GROMACS .gro file of C-alpha atoms in nm:
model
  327
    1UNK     CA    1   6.815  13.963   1.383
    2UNK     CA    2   6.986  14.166   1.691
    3UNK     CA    3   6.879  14.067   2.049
    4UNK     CA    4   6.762  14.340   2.231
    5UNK     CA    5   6.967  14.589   2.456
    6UNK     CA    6   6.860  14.628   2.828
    7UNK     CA    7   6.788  14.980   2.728
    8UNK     CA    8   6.527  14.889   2.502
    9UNK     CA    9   6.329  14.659   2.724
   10UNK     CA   10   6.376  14.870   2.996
   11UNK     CA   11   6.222  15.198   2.755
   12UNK     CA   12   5.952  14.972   2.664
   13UNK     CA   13   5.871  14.844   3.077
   14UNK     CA   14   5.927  15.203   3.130
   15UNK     CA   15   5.649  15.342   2.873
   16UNK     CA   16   5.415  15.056   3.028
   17UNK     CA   17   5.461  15.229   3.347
   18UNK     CA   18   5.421  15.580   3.271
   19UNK     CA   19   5.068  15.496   3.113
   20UNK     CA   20   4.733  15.352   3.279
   21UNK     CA   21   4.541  15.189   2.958
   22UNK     CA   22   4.701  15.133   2.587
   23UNK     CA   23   4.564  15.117   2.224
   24UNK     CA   24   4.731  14.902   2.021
   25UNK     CA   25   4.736  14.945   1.634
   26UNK     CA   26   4.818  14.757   1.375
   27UNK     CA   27   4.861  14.808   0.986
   28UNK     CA   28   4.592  14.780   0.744
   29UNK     CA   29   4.511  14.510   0.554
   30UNK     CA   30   4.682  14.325   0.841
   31UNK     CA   31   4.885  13.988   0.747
   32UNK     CA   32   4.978  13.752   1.047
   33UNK     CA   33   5.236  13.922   1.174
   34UNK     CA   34   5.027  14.234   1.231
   35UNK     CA   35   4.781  14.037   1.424
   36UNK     CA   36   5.025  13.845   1.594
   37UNK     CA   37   5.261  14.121   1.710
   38UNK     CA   38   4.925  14.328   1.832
   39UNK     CA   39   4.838  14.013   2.069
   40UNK     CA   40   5.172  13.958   2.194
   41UNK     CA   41   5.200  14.314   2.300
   42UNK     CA   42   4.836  14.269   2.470
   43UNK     CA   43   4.975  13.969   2.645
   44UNK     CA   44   5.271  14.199   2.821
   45UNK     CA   45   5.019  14.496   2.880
   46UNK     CA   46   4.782  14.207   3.056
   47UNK     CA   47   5.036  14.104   3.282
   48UNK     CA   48   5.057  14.415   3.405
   49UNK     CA   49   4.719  14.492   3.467
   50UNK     CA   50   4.726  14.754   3.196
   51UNK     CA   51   4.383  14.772   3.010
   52UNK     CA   52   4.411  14.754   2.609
   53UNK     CA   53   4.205  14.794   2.329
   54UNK     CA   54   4.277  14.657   1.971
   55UNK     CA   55   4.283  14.834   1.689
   56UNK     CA   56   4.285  14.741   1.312
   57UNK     CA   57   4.107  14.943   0.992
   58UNK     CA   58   4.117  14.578   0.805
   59UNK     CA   59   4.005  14.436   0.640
   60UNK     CA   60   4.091  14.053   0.763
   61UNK     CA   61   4.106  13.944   0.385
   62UNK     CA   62   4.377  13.659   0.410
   63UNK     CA   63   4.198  13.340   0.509
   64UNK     CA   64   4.440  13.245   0.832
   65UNK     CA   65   4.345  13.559   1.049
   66UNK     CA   66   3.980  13.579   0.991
   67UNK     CA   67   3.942  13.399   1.328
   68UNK     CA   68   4.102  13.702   1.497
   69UNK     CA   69   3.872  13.973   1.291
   70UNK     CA   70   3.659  14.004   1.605
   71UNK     CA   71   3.934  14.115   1.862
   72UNK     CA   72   3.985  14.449   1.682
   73UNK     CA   73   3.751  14.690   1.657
   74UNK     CA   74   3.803  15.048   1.352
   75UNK     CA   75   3.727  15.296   1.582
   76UNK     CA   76   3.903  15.436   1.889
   77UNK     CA   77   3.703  15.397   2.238
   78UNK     CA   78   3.571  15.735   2.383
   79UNK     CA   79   3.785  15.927   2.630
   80UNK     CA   80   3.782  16.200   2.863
   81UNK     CA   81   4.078  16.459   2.752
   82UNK     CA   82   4.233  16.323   3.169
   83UNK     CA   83   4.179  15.956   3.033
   84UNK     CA   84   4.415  16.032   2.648
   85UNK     CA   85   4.644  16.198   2.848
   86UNK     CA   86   4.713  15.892   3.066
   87UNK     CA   87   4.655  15.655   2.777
   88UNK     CA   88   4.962  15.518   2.541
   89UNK     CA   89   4.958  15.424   2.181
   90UNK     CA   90   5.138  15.138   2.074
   91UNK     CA   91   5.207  15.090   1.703
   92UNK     CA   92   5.309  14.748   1.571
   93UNK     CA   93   5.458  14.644   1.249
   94UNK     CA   94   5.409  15.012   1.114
   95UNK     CA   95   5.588  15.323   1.203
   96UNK     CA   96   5.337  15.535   1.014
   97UNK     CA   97   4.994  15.633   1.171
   98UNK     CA   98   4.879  15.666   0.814
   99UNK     CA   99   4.999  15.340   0.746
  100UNK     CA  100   4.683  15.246   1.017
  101UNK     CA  101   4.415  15.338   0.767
  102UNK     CA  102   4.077  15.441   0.819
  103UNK     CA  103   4.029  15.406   1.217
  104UNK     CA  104   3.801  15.559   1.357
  105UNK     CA  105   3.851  15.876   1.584
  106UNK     CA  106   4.154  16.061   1.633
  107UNK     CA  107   4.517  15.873   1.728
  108UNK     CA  108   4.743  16.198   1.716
  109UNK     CA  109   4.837  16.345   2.035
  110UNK     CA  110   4.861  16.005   2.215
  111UNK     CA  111   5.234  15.935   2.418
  112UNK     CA  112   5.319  15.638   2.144
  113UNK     CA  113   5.573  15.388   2.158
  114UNK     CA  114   5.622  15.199   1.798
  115UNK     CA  115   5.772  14.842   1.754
  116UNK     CA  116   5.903  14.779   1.345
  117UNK     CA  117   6.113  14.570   1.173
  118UNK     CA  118   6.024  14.742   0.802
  119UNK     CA  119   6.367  14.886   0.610
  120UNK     CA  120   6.178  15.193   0.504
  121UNK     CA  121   6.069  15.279   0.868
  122UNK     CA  122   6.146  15.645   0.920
  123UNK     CA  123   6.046  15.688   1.337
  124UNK     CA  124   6.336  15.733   1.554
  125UNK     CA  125   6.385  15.883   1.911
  126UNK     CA  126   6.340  15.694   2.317
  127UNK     CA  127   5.999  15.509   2.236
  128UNK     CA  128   6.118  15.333   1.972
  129UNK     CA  129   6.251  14.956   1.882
  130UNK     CA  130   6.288  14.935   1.523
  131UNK     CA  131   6.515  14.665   1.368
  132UNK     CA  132   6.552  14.593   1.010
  133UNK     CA  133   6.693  14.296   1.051
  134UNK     CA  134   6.440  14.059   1.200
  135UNK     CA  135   6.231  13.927   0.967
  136UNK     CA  136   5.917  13.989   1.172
  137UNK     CA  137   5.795  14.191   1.428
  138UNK     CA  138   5.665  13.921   1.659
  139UNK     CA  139   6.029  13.808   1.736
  140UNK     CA  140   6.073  14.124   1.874
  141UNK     CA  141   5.781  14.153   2.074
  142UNK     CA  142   5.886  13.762   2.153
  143UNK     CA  143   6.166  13.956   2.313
  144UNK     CA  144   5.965  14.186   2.475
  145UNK     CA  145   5.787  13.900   2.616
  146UNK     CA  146   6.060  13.671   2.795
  147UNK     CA  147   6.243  13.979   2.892
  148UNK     CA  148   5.923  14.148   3.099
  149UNK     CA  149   5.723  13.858   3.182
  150UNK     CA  150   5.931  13.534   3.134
  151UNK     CA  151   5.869  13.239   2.933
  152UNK     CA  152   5.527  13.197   2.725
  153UNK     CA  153   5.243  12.961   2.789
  154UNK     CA  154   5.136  12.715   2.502
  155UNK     CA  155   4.868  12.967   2.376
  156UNK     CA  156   5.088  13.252   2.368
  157UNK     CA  157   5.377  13.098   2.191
  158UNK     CA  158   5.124  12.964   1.955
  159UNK     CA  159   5.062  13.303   1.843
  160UNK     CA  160   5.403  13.484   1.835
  161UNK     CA  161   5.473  13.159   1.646
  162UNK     CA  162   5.224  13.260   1.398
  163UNK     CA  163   5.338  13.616   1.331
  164UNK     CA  164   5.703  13.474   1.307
  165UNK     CA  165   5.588  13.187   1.098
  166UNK     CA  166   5.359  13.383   0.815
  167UNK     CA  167   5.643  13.662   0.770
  168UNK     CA  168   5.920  13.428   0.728
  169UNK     CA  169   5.695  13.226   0.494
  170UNK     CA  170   5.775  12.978   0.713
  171UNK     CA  171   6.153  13.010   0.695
  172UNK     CA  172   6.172  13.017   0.346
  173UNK     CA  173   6.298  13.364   0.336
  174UNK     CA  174   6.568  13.325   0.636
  175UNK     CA  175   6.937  13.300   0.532
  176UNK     CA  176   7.293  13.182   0.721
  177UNK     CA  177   7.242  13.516   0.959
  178UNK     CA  178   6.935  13.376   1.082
  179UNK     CA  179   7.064  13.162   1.363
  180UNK     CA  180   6.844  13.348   1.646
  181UNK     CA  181   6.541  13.329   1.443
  182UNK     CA  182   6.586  12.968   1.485
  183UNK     CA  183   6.671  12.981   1.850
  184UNK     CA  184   6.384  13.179   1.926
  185UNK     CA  185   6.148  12.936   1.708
  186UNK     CA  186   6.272  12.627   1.911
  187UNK     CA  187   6.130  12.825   2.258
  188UNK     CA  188   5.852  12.919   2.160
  189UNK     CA  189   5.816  12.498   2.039
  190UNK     CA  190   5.919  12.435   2.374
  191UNK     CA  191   5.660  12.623   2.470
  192UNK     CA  192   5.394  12.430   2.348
  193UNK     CA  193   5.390  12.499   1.985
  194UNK     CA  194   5.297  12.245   1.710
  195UNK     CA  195   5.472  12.389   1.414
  196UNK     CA  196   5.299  12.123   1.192
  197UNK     CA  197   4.932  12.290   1.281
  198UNK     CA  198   5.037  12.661   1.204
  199UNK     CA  199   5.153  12.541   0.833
  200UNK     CA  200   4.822  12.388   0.811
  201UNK     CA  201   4.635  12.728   0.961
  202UNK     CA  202   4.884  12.912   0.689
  203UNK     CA  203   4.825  12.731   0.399
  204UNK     CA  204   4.515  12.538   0.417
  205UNK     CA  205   4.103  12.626   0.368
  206UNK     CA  206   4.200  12.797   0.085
  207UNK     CA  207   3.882  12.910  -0.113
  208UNK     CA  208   3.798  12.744  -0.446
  209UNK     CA  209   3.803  13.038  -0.642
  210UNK     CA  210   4.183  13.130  -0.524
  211UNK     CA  211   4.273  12.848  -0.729
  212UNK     CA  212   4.056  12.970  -1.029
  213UNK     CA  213   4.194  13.322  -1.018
  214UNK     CA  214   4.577  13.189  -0.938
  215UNK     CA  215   4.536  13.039  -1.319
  216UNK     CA  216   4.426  13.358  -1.459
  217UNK     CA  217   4.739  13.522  -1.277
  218UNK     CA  218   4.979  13.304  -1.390
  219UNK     CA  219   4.788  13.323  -1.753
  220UNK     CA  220   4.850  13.657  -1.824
  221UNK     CA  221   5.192  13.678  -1.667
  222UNK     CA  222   5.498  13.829  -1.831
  223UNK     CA  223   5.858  13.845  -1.795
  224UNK     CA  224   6.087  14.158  -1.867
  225UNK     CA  225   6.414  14.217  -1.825
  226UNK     CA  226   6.570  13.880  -1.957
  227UNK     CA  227   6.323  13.726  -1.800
  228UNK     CA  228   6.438  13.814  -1.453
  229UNK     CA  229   6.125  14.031  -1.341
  230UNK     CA  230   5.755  13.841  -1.365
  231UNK     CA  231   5.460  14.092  -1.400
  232UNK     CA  232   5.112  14.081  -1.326
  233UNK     CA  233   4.756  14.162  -1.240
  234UNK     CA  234   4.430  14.180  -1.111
  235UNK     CA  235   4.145  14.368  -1.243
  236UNK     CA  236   3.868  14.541  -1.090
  237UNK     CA  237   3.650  14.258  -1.309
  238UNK     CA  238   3.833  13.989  -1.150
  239UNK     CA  239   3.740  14.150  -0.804
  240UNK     CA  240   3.377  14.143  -0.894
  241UNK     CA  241   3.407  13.811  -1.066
  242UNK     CA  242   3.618  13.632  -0.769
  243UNK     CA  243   3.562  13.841  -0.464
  244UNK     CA  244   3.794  13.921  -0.215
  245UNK     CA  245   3.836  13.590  -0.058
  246UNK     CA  246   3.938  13.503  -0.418
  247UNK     CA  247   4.307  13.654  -0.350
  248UNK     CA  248   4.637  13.423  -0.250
  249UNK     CA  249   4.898  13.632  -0.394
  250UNK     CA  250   5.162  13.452  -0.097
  251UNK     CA  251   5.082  13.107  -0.357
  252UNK     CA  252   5.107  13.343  -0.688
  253UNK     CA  253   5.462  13.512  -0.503
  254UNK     CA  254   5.573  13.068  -0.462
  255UNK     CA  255   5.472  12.947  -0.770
  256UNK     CA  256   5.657  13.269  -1.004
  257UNK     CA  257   5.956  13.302  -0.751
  258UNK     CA  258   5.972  12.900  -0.821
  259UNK     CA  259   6.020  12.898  -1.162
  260UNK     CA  260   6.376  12.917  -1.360
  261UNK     CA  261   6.522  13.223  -1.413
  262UNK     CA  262   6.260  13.452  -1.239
  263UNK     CA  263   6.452  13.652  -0.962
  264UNK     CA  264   6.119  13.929  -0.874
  265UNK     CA  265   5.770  13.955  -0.906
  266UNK     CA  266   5.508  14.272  -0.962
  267UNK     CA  267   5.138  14.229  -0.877
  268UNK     CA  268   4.929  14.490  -0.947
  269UNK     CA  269   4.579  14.509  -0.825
  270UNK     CA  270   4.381  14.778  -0.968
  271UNK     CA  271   4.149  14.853  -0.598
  272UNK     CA  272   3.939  15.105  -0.781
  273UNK     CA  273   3.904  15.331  -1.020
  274UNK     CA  274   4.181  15.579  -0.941
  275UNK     CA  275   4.389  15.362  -0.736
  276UNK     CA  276   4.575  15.049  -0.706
  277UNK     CA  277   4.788  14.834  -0.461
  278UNK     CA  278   5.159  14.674  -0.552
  279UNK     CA  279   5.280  14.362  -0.474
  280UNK     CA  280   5.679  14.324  -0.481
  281UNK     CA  281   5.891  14.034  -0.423
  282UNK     CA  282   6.271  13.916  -0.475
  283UNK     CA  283   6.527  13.641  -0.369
  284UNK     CA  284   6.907  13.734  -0.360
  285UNK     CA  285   7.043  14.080  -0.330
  286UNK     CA  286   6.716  14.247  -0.521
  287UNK     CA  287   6.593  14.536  -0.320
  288UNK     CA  288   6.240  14.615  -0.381
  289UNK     CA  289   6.159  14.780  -0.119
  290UNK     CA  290   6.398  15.098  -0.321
  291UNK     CA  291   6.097  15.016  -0.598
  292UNK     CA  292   5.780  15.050  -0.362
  293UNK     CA  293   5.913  15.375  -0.203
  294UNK     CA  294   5.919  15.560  -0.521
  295UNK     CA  295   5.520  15.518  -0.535
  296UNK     CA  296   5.470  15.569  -0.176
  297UNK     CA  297   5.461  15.234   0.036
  298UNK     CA  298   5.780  15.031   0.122
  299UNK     CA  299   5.866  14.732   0.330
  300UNK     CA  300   6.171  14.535   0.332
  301UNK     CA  301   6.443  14.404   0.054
  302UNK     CA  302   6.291  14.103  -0.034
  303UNK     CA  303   5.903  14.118   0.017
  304UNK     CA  304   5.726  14.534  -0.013
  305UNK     CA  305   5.381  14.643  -0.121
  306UNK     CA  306   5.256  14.976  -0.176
  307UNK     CA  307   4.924  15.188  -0.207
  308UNK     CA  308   4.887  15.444  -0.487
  309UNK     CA  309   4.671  15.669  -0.734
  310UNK     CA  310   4.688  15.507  -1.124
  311UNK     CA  311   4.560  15.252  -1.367
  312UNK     CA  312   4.690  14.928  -1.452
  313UNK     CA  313   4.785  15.015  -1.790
  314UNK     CA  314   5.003  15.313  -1.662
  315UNK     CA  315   5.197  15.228  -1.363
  316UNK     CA  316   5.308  14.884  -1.517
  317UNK     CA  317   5.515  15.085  -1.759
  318UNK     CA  318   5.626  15.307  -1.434
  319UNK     CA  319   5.714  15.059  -1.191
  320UNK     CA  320   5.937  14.863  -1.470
  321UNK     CA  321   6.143  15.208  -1.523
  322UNK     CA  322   6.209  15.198  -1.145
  323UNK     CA  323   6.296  14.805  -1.162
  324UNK     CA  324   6.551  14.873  -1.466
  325UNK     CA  325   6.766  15.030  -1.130
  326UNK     CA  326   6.766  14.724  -0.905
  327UNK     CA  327   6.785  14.450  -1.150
   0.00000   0.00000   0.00000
């Protein structure tokens, strides 16, 4: 993770200037360190006295950020063509405005600064902070944060904790170039943060049938590739069967990743009937994220997902062509 320059702070303090209210946006299908990053950069804008409104497409489907459903709102606020013009977008945790989803109202045209940490980001230019190399987007608004407005109170660490905490799978996925991940983890516990209760928000109140549909996962798994690459999937039936609160692919991602010998993991969820989302994790030097960008999504080397038009049946065979590079 690389500290940030003076130059970037100062472009972001800068862009807070040049604006008089903000929307900040988020990723759909939002995971922890969406929300987290989003609130972070609301807690900088507030200092200010810079008015913000939240936005998110959703849904809120993982169980740990349903509490925070209600402080984002789909659709855009109305404004006078005088009140866009002094308005500023702020994208977090995306570099895409497609990657927002279905909001409401129109986000082109807005002055917008965009905070990322994704390999496959493709923004560039002034109003920009994008590095690959932190694992999660709230340590760089975390920067953001001590740089422009000093040193957190308990409730804000708590939450830039959160985003750090749920992306890292709590520090599972961090390596010997980590070091400032750490350092930035012990001030935000310094802070005020009880590392203890955000495992507990992460990984407990799990619904009972998450477990139930887990064992159907993990029943109709299969390896490929020397047994290197575990595959599997959800059906529209299980959907139906389970619901949407049914889904813990993070404990699916453990358990495979977990087991001898397995060194990547494909989830496939067929979303509808044309259409289906991808699930993509490694450990070591496997780069998935070169496997979700060939059907459209992306993310970084170890953990990437990915949206796109197919069945089951036929992108399994697909996506393992595209694995036979990396593995």
């Amino acid at each position: 993770m690389q500290v940030l320059t003076k130059e970037q702070t100062d472009a972001f303090a800068s862009f807070i200037g040049s604006h008089d209210t903000f929307l900040i946006a988020g990723h759909k299908e939002p995971d922890g360190d969406c929300v987290s990053s989003c609130l972070g950069i609301s807690y900088i804008l507030r200092h200010f006295g810079k008015p913000a409104f939240l936005l998110n497409a959703g849904p809120f489907k993982r169980t740990e950020i349903r509490s925070f459903a209600p402080l984002f709102k789909a659709e855009t606020p109305f404004m006078l063509q005088k009140e866009r013009e002094r308005c500023g977008l702020i994208i977090a945790d995306c570099s895409e405005i497609s990657r927002l989803g279905d909001i409401e109202g129109d986000l082109k045209g807005f002055d917008t600064f965009i905070i990322d940490h994704h390999k496959t980001a493709d923004a560039g230019g002034a109003n920009t902070i994008i590095d690959a190399s932190s694992p999660a987007a709230a340590l760089i608004v975390q920067q953001l944060y001590e740089a422009l407005v000093g040193k957190p109170d308990a409730e804000k660490a708590r939450t830039l904790f959160f985003g750090m905490a749920t992306d890292t799978g709590f520090f599972r996925y961090l390596n010997e170039r980590d070091a400032e991940v750490f350092r930035s983890a012990a001030r935000l516990v310094e802070a005020g943060t009880n590392p203890r209760d955000i495992y507990q928000d992460m990984t407990g109140g799990k619904a009972w049938n998450t477990r139930k549909l887990l064992g159907i996962m993990l029943g109709r798994a299969e390896r490929h590739f020397n047994g290197r690459l575990a595959v599997t999937y959800e059906t529209q039936e299980d959907t139906k069967k389970y619901g949407q609160e049914g889904r813990d692919s993070d404990a699916l991602y453990t358990l495979m990743l977990a087991t001898e010998g397995i060194e990547a993991v494909l989830f496939v969820r067929q979303e509808n009937e044309h259409s289906c989302t991808l699930g993509l994790r490694s450990i070591g030097d496997i780069d998935v994220s070169k496997v979700a960008s060939q059907f459209g999504g992306g993310g970084h080397k170890n953990a990437s997902g990915a949206s796109t038009e197919g069945k089951i049946e036929t992108l399994i065979p697909a996506i393992l062509k595209e694995f036979a590079k990396v593995l």
